[in-house]
Structures are given as structure tokens and as C-alpha cells.
Tab-separated table of C-alpha atoms (C1' of nucleotides) in Angstrom:
chain	number	residue	atom	x	y	z
A	1	MET	CA	-0.039	0.164	0.301
A	2	ASP	CA	1.176	3.712	-0.864
A	3	ALA	CA	2.493	5.194	2.033
A	4	ARG	CA	1.548	8.247	1.594
A	5	ARG	CA	-2.109	6.784	1.778
A	6	ARG	CA	-1.028	5.259	5.441
A	7	SER	CA	0.322	8.458	6.355
A	8	LEU	CA	-3.151	9.874	5.993
A	9	LEU	CA	-5.157	7.401	7.280
A	10	GLU	CA	-3.032	7.992	10.191
A	11	ALA	CA	-3.391	11.210	10.847
A	12	THR	CA	-7.272	11.120	10.273
A	13	LEU	CA	-7.156	8.452	13.303
A	14	ASP	CA	-5.209	10.705	15.059
A	15	CYS	CA	-7.205	13.460	14.420
A	16	VAL	CA	-10.437	11.769	15.073
A	17	ALA	CA	-8.803	9.740	18.664
A	18	GLU	CA	-8.219	13.793	19.417
A	19	HIS	CA	-10.980	15.916	18.415
A	20	GLY	CA	-13.101	13.612	17.232
A	21	MET	CA	-14.796	13.155	14.530
A	22	SER	CA	-15.918	16.444	13.048
A	23	GLY	CA	-11.936	17.655	14.783
A	24	ALA	CA	-10.955	15.529	11.434
A	25	THR	CA	-10.448	18.298	9.356
A	26	ALA	CA	-8.977	18.115	5.486
A	27	ARG	CA	-6.692	21.005	6.622
A	28	ARG	CA	-5.946	19.415	9.890
A	29	VAL	CA	-5.369	15.992	8.779
A	30	ALA	CA	-3.038	16.819	5.899
A	31	GLU	CA	-1.174	19.321	7.664
A	32	ARG	CA	-0.275	16.680	10.437
A	33	ALA	CA	0.564	13.892	7.481
A	34	GLY	CA	2.983	16.854	6.506
A	35	VAL	CA	1.157	17.878	3.003
A	36	THR	CA	-1.401	20.303	1.331
A	37	ALA	CA	-5.121	19.643	1.840
A	38	GLY	CA	-5.842	18.818	-2.026
A	39	LEU	CA	-3.572	15.670	-1.542
A	40	ILE	CA	-6.759	14.107	0.338
A	41	ARG	CA	-8.988	14.985	-3.308
A	42	HIS	CA	-6.310	12.860	-5.587
A	43	TYR	CA	-6.107	10.100	-2.773
A	44	PHE	CA	-9.193	9.603	-1.550
A	45	GLY	CA	-11.611	11.532	-4.007
A	46	SER	CA	-13.094	12.941	-0.687
A	47	LYS	CA	-12.867	13.927	2.208
A	48	GLU	CA	-15.493	11.484	3.916
A	49	ALA	CA	-14.332	8.666	1.834
A	50	MET	CA	-10.984	9.332	3.811
A	51	VAL	CA	-12.455	9.035	7.159
A	52	SER	CA	-14.388	6.239	6.452
A	53	ALA	CA	-11.635	4.405	5.345
A	54	ALA	CA	-9.299	5.107	8.089
A	55	TYR	CA	-12.282	3.213	10.153
A	56	GLY	CA	-11.250	-0.026	7.460
A	57	TYR	CA	-8.012	0.271	8.520
A	58	LEU	CA	-8.164	0.332	12.120
A	59	ILE	CA	-9.927	-2.274	12.407
A	60	GLY	CA	-8.343	-4.468	10.326
A	61	GLN	CA	-5.746	-3.471	12.901
A	62	LEU	CA	-7.059	-4.508	15.509
A	63	THR	CA	-8.644	-8.077	14.125
A	64	ASN	CA	-5.806	-8.652	12.746
A	65	GLU	CA	-3.324	-8.896	16.263
A	66	ALA	CA	-6.456	-10.309	17.837
A	67	GLY	CA	-6.328	-13.322	14.730
A	68	GLU	CA	-2.340	-13.113	15.295
A	69	SER	CA	-2.385	-14.768	18.563
A	70	ALA	CA	-4.802	-17.395	18.265
A	71	GLU	CA	-2.676	-18.866	15.382
A	72	LYS	CA	0.465	-18.865	17.800
A	73	GLY	CA	1.162	-21.441	20.372
A	74	SER	CA	0.435	-25.916	20.587
A	75	GLU	CA	-2.761	-27.222	18.804
A	76	ALA	CA	-4.124	-27.224	21.889
A	77	PRO	CA	-8.350	-26.129	21.396
A	78	GLU	CA	-7.872	-24.725	25.509
A	79	GLN	CA	-4.549	-22.860	24.797
A	80	ARG	CA	-5.580	-21.036	21.361
A	81	LEU	CA	-8.521	-19.572	23.112
A	82	ALA	CA	-6.652	-18.580	25.949
A	83	ARG	CA	-4.490	-16.427	23.736
A	84	PHE	CA	-6.973	-15.538	22.080
A	85	ILE	CA	-8.567	-13.678	24.176
A	86	VAL	CA	-5.904	-12.487	27.035
A	87	ALA	CA	-4.600	-10.375	23.143
A	88	ASN	CA	-8.066	-9.104	23.495
A	89	VAL	CA	-7.557	-7.519	26.705
A	90	THR	CA	-3.660	-6.501	26.862
A	91	ALA	CA	-1.853	-3.867	24.771
A	92	PRO	CA	-1.641	-3.138	21.829
A	93	ASN	CA	-5.295	-3.754	21.323
A	94	LEU	CA	-6.499	-2.606	24.808
A	95	SER	CA	-5.639	0.810	24.261
A	96	PRO	CA	-7.443	3.772	25.375
A	97	ARG	CA	-6.958	5.837	21.858
A	98	LYS	CA	-8.523	2.458	20.224
A	99	VAL	CA	-11.106	2.006	22.078
A	100	ALA	CA	-12.523	5.931	21.902
A	101	LEU	CA	-11.737	5.256	17.993
A	102	TRP	CA	-13.341	2.282	17.520
A	103	ALA	CA	-16.380	4.087	19.513
A	104	THR	CA	-16.642	6.956	18.074
A	105	PHE	CA	-16.722	5.052	14.514
A	106	ILE	CA	-19.711	3.040	15.550
A	107	GLY	CA	-21.774	5.729	16.748
A	108	ARG	CA	-22.353	6.216	12.529
A	109	VAL	CA	-22.706	1.898	12.154
A	110	ARG	CA	-26.072	2.699	12.207
A	111	THR	CA	-27.396	5.246	9.321
A	112	GLU	CA	-24.108	5.424	7.524
A	113	PRO	CA	-24.008	1.858	4.832
A	114	ALA	CA	-19.856	2.201	4.206
A	115	TYR	CA	-19.150	2.062	7.889
A	116	ALA	CA	-22.345	-0.299	8.904
A	117	ASP	CA	-20.434	-2.618	5.595
A	118	ILE	CA	-16.859	-2.222	7.251
A	119	HIS	CA	-18.807	-3.169	10.734
A	120	ARG	CA	-20.688	-5.906	9.968
A	121	GLU	CA	-17.988	-7.530	8.292
A	122	SER	CA	-15.631	-7.527	10.542
A	123	TYR	CA	-18.570	-8.607	13.314
A	124	ARG	CA	-18.587	-11.986	11.610
A	125	GLU	CA	-14.960	-12.679	10.957
A	126	PHE	CA	-14.065	-12.326	14.773
A	127	MET	CA	-17.525	-14.228	15.732
A	128	ALA	CA	-16.448	-17.049	13.015
A	129	LEU	CA	-12.868	-17.133	14.312
A	130	LEU	CA	-14.764	-17.162	18.209
A	131	GLU	CA	-16.657	-20.592	16.813
A	132	THR	CA	-13.044	-21.882	15.131
A	133	LEU	CA	-12.130	-22.060	18.482
A	134	ILE	CA	-14.846	-22.909	20.660
A	135	HIS	CA	-16.184	-26.037	18.841
A	136	PRO	CA	-13.291	-28.302	18.536
A	137	LEU	CA	-12.635	-27.523	22.364
A	138	LEU	CA	-16.378	-29.001	23.079
A	139	MET	CA	-15.308	-31.969	20.692
A	140	GLY	CA	-12.708	-32.856	23.361
A	141	LEU	CA	-14.817	-32.559	25.955
A	142	LYS	CA	-17.392	-35.226	24.091
A	143	ARG	CA	-19.768	-32.376	24.472
A	144	PRO	CA	-22.351	-31.230	22.199
A	145	ALA	CA	-20.544	-29.152	19.929
A	146	ASP	CA	-23.742	-28.175	17.420
A	147	PRO	CA	-23.983	-24.359	15.391
A	148	THR	CA	-26.460	-23.387	17.763
A	149	THR	CA	-24.890	-24.200	21.165
A	150	CYS	CA	-21.971	-22.920	19.517
A	151	GLN	CA	-23.095	-19.656	18.355
A	152	HIS	CA	-24.621	-18.103	21.634
A	153	TYR	CA	-21.246	-19.596	23.011
A	154	ALA	CA	-19.871	-17.607	20.619
A	155	ILE	CA	-21.845	-14.803	20.901
A	156	ALA	CA	-21.662	-14.690	25.051
A	157	LEU	CA	-17.881	-14.791	24.709
A	158	ASN	CA	-17.860	-12.009	22.420
A	159	ALA	CA	-19.679	-9.967	24.533
A	160	VAL	CA	-17.528	-10.511	27.702
A	161	ILE	CA	-14.604	-10.094	25.426
A	162	ASP	CA	-15.372	-5.979	24.040
A	163	GLY	CA	-17.703	-5.702	27.507
A	164	LEU	CA	-13.940	-6.009	29.886
A	165	TRP	CA	-11.956	-4.645	26.622
A	166	LEU	CA	-14.363	-1.312	26.566
A	167	GLU	CA	-14.094	-1.361	30.176
A	168	GLY	CA	-10.254	-1.761	29.832
A	169	GLY	CA	-9.970	0.773	26.940
A	170	LEU	CA	-11.762	3.950	29.026
A	171	GLY	CA	-9.417	3.721	32.207
A	172	HIS	CA	-12.082	5.139	34.515
A	173	GLY	CA	-9.378	4.439	36.692
A	174	LEU	CA	-11.100	2.323	39.053
A	175	TYR	CA	-9.019	-0.801	39.237
A	176	ASP	CA	-6.094	-2.031	37.902
A	177	THR	CA	-6.161	-3.133	34.320
A	178	ALA	CA	-3.638	-5.944	34.822
A	179	LEU	CA	-6.426	-7.635	36.625
A	180	LEU	CA	-8.372	-8.248	32.903
A	181	PRO	CA	-6.991	-11.364	31.654
A	182	LYS	CA	-7.344	-12.595	35.285
A	183	ILE	CA	-10.782	-11.932	35.567
A	184	ALA	CA	-11.878	-12.475	30.912
A	185	LEU	CA	-9.841	-15.809	31.477
A	186	SER	CA	-12.288	-17.069	34.315
A	187	ALA	CA	-15.392	-15.399	33.142
A	188	ALA	CA	-14.523	-17.735	29.846
A	189	GLU	CA	-15.106	-20.719	31.902
A	190	GLY	CA	-17.588	-20.122	33.511
A	191	ILE	CA	-19.410	-19.239	30.153
A	192	LEU	CA	-18.515	-22.466	28.505
A	193	ALA	CA	-19.421	-24.399	31.847
A	194	LEU	CA	-15.025	-25.852	32.259
A	195	PRO	CA	-13.568	-26.881	34.753
A	196	SER	CA	-11.990	-24.444	36.863
A	197	ASN	CA	-8.171	-22.649	35.016
A	198	THR	CA	-8.832	-24.702	31.852
A	199	LEU	CA	-8.045	-21.827	30.753
A	200	MET	CA	-6.399	-20.487	33.234
A	201	GLN	CA	-2.988	-22.992	32.877
A	202	HIS	CA	-2.955	-22.119	29.304
A	203	ALA	CA	-2.215	-18.006	29.237
A	204	ALA	CA	1.522	-16.163	29.410
A	205	ALA	CA	2.880	-16.720	33.405
A	206	ASP	CA	3.983	-12.623	32.769
A	207	SER	CA	0.343	-12.090	31.864
A	208	LEU	CA	-0.987	-13.308	34.912
A	209	SER	CA	1.628	-12.360	37.544
A	210	SER	CA	-0.925	-11.364	40.174
B	1	MET	CA	-37.312	20.692	35.322
B	2	ASP	CA	-37.872	23.547	31.988
B	3	ALA	CA	-39.872	22.177	29.629
B	4	ARG	CA	-38.250	23.762	26.975
B	5	ARG	CA	-34.689	22.678	28.221
B	6	ARG	CA	-35.682	19.332	28.254
B	7	SER	CA	-37.097	19.309	24.388
B	8	LEU	CA	-33.303	21.089	23.673
B	9	LEU	CA	-31.691	18.493	25.167
B	10	GLU	CA	-34.556	15.818	23.117
B	11	ALA	CA	-33.341	17.429	19.428
B	12	THR	CA	-29.581	17.217	20.477
B	13	LEU	CA	-30.334	13.440	21.149
B	14	ASP	CA	-31.913	13.134	17.949
B	15	CYS	CA	-29.101	15.384	16.121
B	16	VAL	CA	-26.495	13.341	17.271
B	17	ALA	CA	-28.059	10.098	16.635
B	18	GLU	CA	-29.008	10.850	13.080
B	19	HIS	CA	-25.886	12.485	11.836
B	20	GLY	CA	-23.164	12.026	14.675
B	21	MET	CA	-22.063	14.704	17.391
B	22	SER	CA	-21.153	16.914	13.985
B	23	GLY	CA	-24.269	17.097	12.943
B	24	ALA	CA	-25.622	18.560	16.201
B	25	THR	CA	-25.579	21.897	14.800
B	26	ALA	CA	-26.696	24.816	16.959
B	27	ARG	CA	-29.192	25.960	14.202
B	28	ARG	CA	-30.382	22.867	13.005
B	29	VAL	CA	-31.184	21.731	16.493
B	30	ALA	CA	-33.165	24.900	17.475
B	31	GLU	CA	-35.070	24.117	14.252
B	32	ARG	CA	-35.910	20.667	16.230
B	33	ALA	CA	-37.216	21.701	18.929
B	34	GLY	CA	-38.924	24.753	17.066
B	35	VAL	CA	-37.040	27.168	17.953
B	36	THR	CA	-34.087	30.025	16.884
B	37	ALA	CA	-30.792	29.100	17.723
B	38	GLY	CA	-30.583	32.108	20.052
B	39	LEU	CA	-32.201	30.433	23.005
B	40	ILE	CA	-29.638	27.970	23.365
B	41	ARG	CA	-27.128	30.455	24.440
B	42	HIS	CA	-30.179	31.450	26.867
B	43	TYR	CA	-30.539	28.155	28.414
B	44	PHE	CA	-27.291	26.512	28.431
B	45	GLY	CA	-24.358	29.298	27.547
B	46	SER	CA	-23.365	27.530	24.868
B	47	LYS	CA	-23.781	24.560	21.973
B	48	GLU	CA	-20.886	22.764	23.679
B	49	ALA	CA	-22.540	22.910	27.076
B	50	MET	CA	-26.021	21.734	25.507
B	51	VAL	CA	-24.458	18.758	24.457
B	52	SER	CA	-22.386	17.481	27.033
B	53	ALA	CA	-25.783	18.009	29.619
B	54	ALA	CA	-27.676	16.065	26.441
B	55	TYR	CA	-24.797	13.600	27.373
B	56	GLY	CA	-25.914	13.464	31.108
B	57	TYR	CA	-29.509	12.802	30.173
B	58	LEU	CA	-29.358	10.252	28.036
B	59	ILE	CA	-26.946	8.073	30.519
B	60	GLY	CA	-29.448	9.338	33.373
B	61	GLN	CA	-32.455	7.583	30.934
B	62	LEU	CA	-30.239	3.997	30.753
B	63	THR	CA	-29.274	3.753	34.502
B	64	ASN	CA	-32.768	4.955	35.918
B	65	GLU	CA	-34.482	2.201	33.842
B	66	ALA	CA	-32.566	-0.555	35.046
B	67	GLY	CA	-32.396	0.621	38.638
B	68	GLU	CA	-36.115	0.909	38.566
B	69	SER	CA	-36.398	-3.040	37.220
B	70	ALA	CA	-33.518	-4.148	40.038
B	71	GLU	CA	-35.866	-2.932	42.596
B	72	LYS	CA	-39.203	-4.813	41.082
B	73	GLY	CA	-40.154	-8.258	42.403
B	74	SER	CA	-39.590	-10.223	45.146
B	75	GLU	CA	-36.684	-9.741	47.119
B	76	ALA	CA	-35.216	-13.188	46.459
B	77	PRO	CA	-31.741	-11.902	45.702
B	78	GLU	CA	-31.550	-13.991	42.546
B	79	GLN	CA	-34.781	-12.300	40.635
B	80	ARG	CA	-33.764	-9.137	40.961
B	81	LEU	CA	-30.538	-9.866	39.661
B	82	ALA	CA	-32.475	-11.350	36.591
B	83	ARG	CA	-35.099	-8.619	36.699
B	84	PHE	CA	-31.511	-6.317	36.377
B	85	ILE	CA	-29.623	-8.234	33.659
B	86	VAL	CA	-32.813	-8.680	31.125
B	87	ALA	CA	-34.028	-5.261	31.366
B	88	ASN	CA	-30.239	-4.599	29.947
B	89	VAL	CA	-30.678	-6.705	27.145
B	90	THR	CA	-34.500	-5.745	26.237
B	91	ALA	CA	-36.100	-2.510	25.171
B	92	PRO	CA	-36.809	-0.242	26.203
B	93	ASN	CA	-32.591	0.463	26.914
B	94	LEU	CA	-31.723	-2.182	24.230
B	95	SER	CA	-32.618	0.246	21.596
B	96	PRO	CA	-30.715	1.328	18.549
B	97	ARG	CA	-30.626	4.604	18.667
B	98	LYS	CA	-29.667	4.931	22.354
B	99	VAL	CA	-26.242	2.444	21.412
B	100	ALA	CA	-25.200	4.681	18.535
B	101	LEU	CA	-25.619	7.822	21.381
B	102	TRP	CA	-23.557	6.235	23.854
B	103	ALA	CA	-21.380	5.568	21.936
B	104	THR	CA	-20.591	8.442	20.352
B	105	PHE	CA	-19.941	10.243	23.252
B	106	ILE	CA	-17.933	7.543	25.172
B	107	GLY	CA	-15.354	8.346	21.524
B	108	ARG	CA	-15.280	11.743	23.630
B	109	VAL	CA	-14.725	10.534	27.601
B	110	ARG	CA	-10.881	10.457	26.591
B	111	THR	CA	-9.926	13.645	26.179
B	112	GLU	CA	-13.209	15.892	26.774
B	113	PRO	CA	-12.983	16.103	30.771
B	114	ALA	CA	-16.892	16.534	31.133
B	115	TYR	CA	-18.015	13.249	29.175
B	116	ALA	CA	-15.167	11.883	31.218
B	117	ASP	CA	-16.884	12.973	34.936
B	118	ILE	CA	-20.855	11.661	33.469
B	119	HIS	CA	-18.986	8.634	32.165
B	120	ARG	CA	-17.025	7.687	35.913
B	121	GLU	CA	-19.681	8.751	37.711
B	122	SER	CA	-22.218	6.689	35.497
B	123	TYR	CA	-20.320	3.794	35.892
B	124	ARG	CA	-19.351	4.054	39.019
B	125	GLU	CA	-23.230	4.137	40.116
B	126	PHE	CA	-23.569	0.542	37.663
B	127	MET	CA	-21.086	-0.861	39.492
B	128	ALA	CA	-22.069	0.023	42.991
B	129	LEU	CA	-25.593	-1.644	42.078
B	130	LEU	CA	-24.445	-4.936	40.664
B	131	GLU	CA	-21.915	-5.420	43.745
B	132	THR	CA	-25.631	-4.931	45.713
B	133	LEU	CA	-27.284	-7.563	43.554
B	134	ILE	CA	-24.277	-9.909	43.414
B	135	HIS	CA	-23.318	-9.861	47.963
B	136	PRO	CA	-26.474	-11.200	49.589
B	137	LEU	CA	-26.639	-14.214	46.629
B	138	LEU	CA	-23.672	-15.535	47.384
B	139	MET	CA	-24.886	-14.838	51.556
B	140	GLY	CA	-27.739	-16.810	50.974
B	141	LEU	CA	-25.153	-19.816	49.310
B	142	LYS	CA	-23.321	-19.780	52.354
B	143	ARG	CA	-20.150	-18.485	49.709
B	144	PRO	CA	-17.559	-16.678	49.817
B	145	ALA	CA	-18.199	-13.053	49.128
B	146	ASP	CA	-15.789	-10.308	50.779
B	147	PRO	CA	-15.274	-7.194	48.714
B	148	THR	CA	-12.617	-8.178	46.249
B	149	THR	CA	-14.392	-11.309	45.228
B	150	CYS	CA	-18.121	-9.142	44.871
B	151	GLN	CA	-15.611	-6.646	42.642
B	152	HIS	CA	-14.400	-9.191	40.360
B	153	TYR	CA	-17.709	-10.370	39.723
B	154	ALA	CA	-19.150	-7.376	39.283
B	155	ILE	CA	-16.642	-5.873	36.130
B	156	ALA	CA	-16.673	-9.263	34.048
B	157	LEU	CA	-20.931	-9.591	34.676
B	158	ASN	CA	-20.763	-5.287	33.762
B	159	ALA	CA	-18.527	-6.994	30.872
B	160	VAL	CA	-21.220	-9.610	29.298
B	161	ILE	CA	-24.164	-6.743	30.205
B	162	ASP	CA	-22.707	-3.912	28.356
B	163	GLY	CA	-21.375	-5.995	25.657
B	164	LEU	CA	-24.559	-8.321	24.711
B	165	TRP	CA	-26.386	-4.374	25.033
B	166	LEU	CA	-24.118	-3.276	22.438
B	167	GLU	CA	-24.258	-5.830	19.786
B	168	GLY	CA	-27.850	-6.426	20.425
B	169	GLY	CA	-28.047	-2.079	19.643
B	170	LEU	CA	-26.038	-2.327	17.020
B	171	GLY	CA	-28.067	-4.747	15.363
B	172	HIS	CA	-26.018	-6.271	11.954
B	173	GLY	CA	-29.148	-8.541	11.935
B	174	LEU	CA	-27.041	-12.270	12.499
B	175	TYR	CA	-29.873	-13.486	15.058
B	176	ASP	CA	-32.103	-12.729	16.739
B	177	THR	CA	-31.683	-10.502	19.278
B	178	ALA	CA	-35.285	-12.177	21.860
B	179	LEU	CA	-32.132	-14.425	22.469
B	180	LEU	CA	-29.832	-12.377	24.331
B	181	PRO	CA	-31.702	-12.046	27.742
B	182	LYS	CA	-31.241	-16.342	27.458
B	183	ILE	CA	-27.812	-15.733	26.198
B	184	ALA	CA	-27.414	-13.452	29.113
B	185	LEU	CA	-28.500	-14.871	31.778
B	186	SER	CA	-27.150	-17.527	31.161
B	187	ALA	CA	-23.790	-16.451	30.648
B	188	ALA	CA	-24.372	-14.681	34.574
B	189	GLU	CA	-24.771	-18.313	35.642
B	190	GLY	CA	-21.510	-19.370	34.103
B	191	ILE	CA	-19.734	-16.978	35.765
B	192	LEU	CA	-20.727	-16.421	39.155
B	193	ALA	CA	-21.362	-20.441	38.793
B	194	LEU	CA	-24.953	-21.284	40.068
B	195	PRO	CA	-26.644	-23.883	39.157
B	196	SER	CA	-27.932	-24.028	35.883
B	197	ASN	CA	-31.332	-22.159	35.593
B	198	THR	CA	-30.623	-20.494	39.465
B	199	LEU	CA	-31.160	-17.246	37.542
B	200	MET	CA	-33.500	-17.931	34.263
B	201	GLN	CA	-36.241	-19.746	36.773
B	202	HIS	CA	-37.050	-16.076	38.075
B	203	ALA	CA	-37.243	-14.126	34.186
B	204	ALA	CA	-40.787	-13.286	33.407
B	205	ALA	CA	-41.899	-15.780	30.613
B	206	ASP	CA	-42.876	-13.716	28.446
B	207	SER	CA	-39.355	-12.636	27.046
B	208	LEU	CA	-37.956	-16.148	27.589
B	209	SER	CA	-40.993	-17.639	24.911
B	210	SER	CA	-39.159	-20.525	23.489
C	1	DT	C1'	-49.226	52.872	34.465
C	2	DT	C1'	-44.348	52.403	34.269
C	3	DT	C1'	-41.084	49.865	35.568
C	4	DC	C1'	-37.926	45.274	35.149
C	5	DT	C1'	-37.220	40.958	34.092
C	6	DT	C1'	-37.492	36.789	31.304
C	7	DG	C1'	-37.998	34.553	27.363
C	8	DT	C1'	-38.097	34.287	22.323
C	9	DT	C1'	-36.513	36.143	17.892
C	10	DA	C1'	-34.080	38.346	13.888
C	11	DT	C1'	-29.303	39.750	12.106
C	12	DA	C1'	-24.662	40.313	11.306
C	13	DC	C1'	-20.076	38.593	12.320
C	14	DG	C1'	-15.113	36.594	11.968
C	15	DA	C1'	-13.991	31.862	11.035
C	16	DC	C1'	-13.821	28.082	8.512
C	17	DA	C1'	-15.827	24.403	6.776
C	18	DG	C1'	-15.181	21.192	1.556
C	19	DT	C1'	-13.801	21.239	-2.627
C	20	DA	C1'	-12.348	22.687	-7.332
C	21	DT	C1'	-9.079	24.794	-10.316
C	22	DA	C1'	-5.204	26.030	-12.363
C	23	DA	C1'	0.029	26.313	-12.120
C	24	DC	C1'	4.544	23.569	-10.150
C	25	DT	C1'	7.222	19.967	-9.915
C	26	DG	C1'	10.085	15.099	-10.703
C	27	DT	C1'	10.202	11.174	-13.865
C	28	DA	C1'	9.405	7.896	-17.040
C	29	DA	C1'	8.279	7.217	-21.872
C	30	DG	C1'	8.581	8.328	-27.002
D	1	DC	C1'	14.517	16.650	-26.514
D	2	DT	C1'	10.135	16.891	-25.577
D	3	DT	C1'	5.868	15.194	-23.922
D	4	DA	C1'	2.914	13.246	-21.149
D	5	DC	C1'	0.932	11.734	-16.663
D	6	DA	C1'	1.238	11.040	-11.408
D	7	DG	C1'	2.280	13.736	-6.939
D	8	DT	C1'	1.144	18.474	-5.239
D	9	DT	C1'	0.741	22.815	-4.005
D	10	DA	C1'	-1.504	27.442	-3.886
D	11	DT	C1'	-5.552	29.561	-4.463
D	12	DA	C1'	-10.157	31.381	-4.677
D	13	DC	C1'	-15.142	29.890	-3.848
D	14	DT	C1'	-19.826	28.923	-1.430
D	15	DG	C1'	-21.720	27.452	2.359
D	16	DT	C1'	-22.093	27.164	7.277
D	17	DC	C1'	-20.832	27.086	11.145
D	18	DG	C1'	-21.500	29.272	16.865
D	19	DT	C1'	-22.242	33.986	18.878
D	20	DA	C1'	-22.798	38.889	20.321
D	21	DT	C1'	-25.559	41.787	19.671
D	22	DA	C1'	-29.966	44.004	20.061
D	23	DA	C1'	-35.158	44.404	19.628
D	24	DC	C1'	-39.880	42.627	20.851
D	25	DA	C1'	-43.293	40.518	23.202
D	26	DA	C1'	-45.462	39.253	27.985
D	27	DG	C1'	-46.381	39.266	32.733
D	28	DA	C1'	-44.684	40.426	37.606
D	29	DA	C1'	-43.702	44.240	40.247
D	30	DA	C1'	-43.501	48.635	41.581
DNA sequence: TTTCTTGTTATACGACAGTATAACTGTAAG
DNA sequence: CTTACAGTTATACTGTCGTATAACAAGAAA
């Protein structure tokens, strides 16, 4: 991808994070990227097209990071799920800036089709990944693993992951975000009705030092 | 509270929901409320003050609705918690408009103190309520109920409630939102390590048909 | 009746938005 | 050598923004 194009997208995200969506003006974004405003037209056609492209760019970062974390490690389903969950509630995915950006964009999903498309696609991808992590885990335990059961588990897991990611990123300072991996894994064990520590024991030690 | 003031706040929320925060211009809000733009200055001092007041107004609606649902019903801790959870994932709290509004405002919490104050206060209130629901429930089961344990449970429950509320409100149409109460109660039972149906049996029948 | 206050409109002003257009680079092809 | 084109700047135009200010209406206080 073009370097200039990416620098404009990153400048857009910076502006949105600092001043809200209306703060990402053509002139300000261009100045931050070290160019003049006319280039936006050249690369994106319009300012609005640039901002929605920046949304897609952000979501791509988030899902790539989480997806890659599930790949690493052994083939044990427990370990893969544990790594995926922990990756979603620790840096770099757990970042105040990213949470704020996500929320700002999400606010437009309901009324603007360009944003709705990006959101639906990324959500579908996230759920599909979650279901491919849950299914082998249930099978290994000789438990029912029909699509409906897996989907319901995935919905609940997705919710608790998103919720903790949000709370942690908003950083109200009412508790230490270092607690999040433990809380997330424990909640996931409960939701999936797994024996205690089934997931916890597979998480990297450095993420869970008491 | 003044009726004109409230009509301006509701017009503000309408504009934010439809066109984002930058769509809530002084002229458009005034037109929607059936007055002229000068009145904003009279009632709120500035447009920015009106918008942040609208955020507080929205959050008040959400927490009131959920809080009152926990009050109703018998004194059984299971029933109170079940009602509270269900209220958060069904109408009127589960509304695409409200979710979009919430997200739009949340995007500003990190950088604008006025929004941060409102958010922190409402979050603190939500958590405190959740802990007063969890504590008697654990006590009744003769389980450990120290503050740290209750807090961790509250964090996880808050996350799964928020996450399901968000998913349901965004309405990507990948599953029926009527499933949410069941999923939410089942997840809560798992997180709190309660026997199956401990919470489910206390929910109103009409919320859980099929 | 006169005066004061509150709610409200009408209007004017300066700032800044998005973008269209024309001109200026450099570099690769002919 | 020159031609053509992609990348880039400079600038001008029109619209809309937030808000300051002056005026108007109506009821309460004097």
C-alpha cells in the first residue's frame, strides 16, 4: 500500500482520536501528515471517503492482532482460546486511543451504510474465529457441539471480551487493568462451563502475575 | 425541569443520533425543537454545554430504567439480579438509537473532562448497584463474598451485560435479539458459578418464550 | 401606569469548512 | 529533446458554523 496513503489514514485517526470525528478536518489531517489539503482529493476523492477508509484501517489492525494471537502456541484448543482472549484485553489491542476511535466510528454504523458494511464484516469475522476456537474445545471434552450451541457460546464470549476491552480502554481508574486477563479467562471458563483453570493454566505467565 | 430545556436536549439527541456529534449544529437543533438558535445561548450558555448536558440526560435515562427494574419483584436476590440483567438487554434500554448515542458520546470521554466526569460517575453507580445485587446472593449460598470477590464478579457481569447490549443494539442482523435474555442469564450463571437455571427460572416468562 | 425581568426572535459578523481549479514539480516514455 | 502524466501545492469560492447583539412580547412588581 502507498506510504503517503497510509500516513494520511494515520493522521486521520490521530485527529479523530483527539477532537472527535468533526475534528478530522481536511486541513488539519493534511497538516498532520505533512502535506496540503488538496492531496486528500487526489488519494481518496473526498474527505468523507478518507474517514471511512480510516475506520476500515483501524478495524483491520484490531482483528489482525487478535487473529494472529490465536494462531501462535500449540494446537491445544484451550491454549489457542486462552491466547485469543488475553490478546483482546492486553496491549496493544487494549488501548484508550483505539477504544475511543472504535466508539466514535461505531456511533455512525446505524445511519451510514459505508460504516455499517465495515462493521458487519468485521463482526462476522470475529464471531467465525471464535466459533472455530470453541468447537474443537467442546469436541475434545465429548460435549455437544452443534452449531447453535457454539453460536450461543460465541455470542456470550464475544460480549464479555468486548465489554472488558471497553472498560479497560476507557480507563476510569477504578481498578487495575492488569486484572483483566484473569477476570476474562475466569469468566470464559464459567460461560463455557469448563473446570476451573482449564484456560488459566494455558496463559503466558507474564500476563497473569498476581 | 423546564419543558423547553428538555425539548432542546431531546432535539440534540435526535440530531446526534442521525448525523453524529458534528450534526448537532445550533441551527438544526433549534429548528427541530421549534425555536430559533439564540435560545441555546439563553438556556445553556453555549452549544457545547448543551451537547454535554444531553449526554448526562441520556445516561440518566439508561441507569434509571435499569435501576428501577432491579427494585421490582420479590426480595429474592436471584430474582432481582435476573430482572436487572434482562432489563439491560431488552427494550427500552436495548435500542439502536441509544447504543449509537452512547458510543458517539463515549468517544469523547478520553479527551474531554466534562464527558469523563459523567461517564465515571455513571459507571461507578452501575458497578455499585451490581455489587449490592451479587453480595446477598453469594451470602445466601454460603459462599465467600469478600469485597474483592464481589468486585471481580461485578466487573465480569458488567462486561457481558454491556457487550450484549452493544451487540444487540448495533443490530447486524446475524441473530435474533430475542435470544439475548437467555444468553445473558446463562452467561451470568456461568460467571457466578451458579447451578443451571438459578437465574433463568426467575425471569418473566414473556421475555423467554421458546 | 410604568418599570424590570424573562423568554424569544432577527440579524450580522468573523472563522473555517469542503472542494474545484490552475499551476508547478519531477520522472519515465517516445 | 520533448511530451505526458502522477504527485503536489497554492488559491479562490461558496456555504455554514457558533455566537454576539439589538429588538420585541408579555407578565410581575412597583
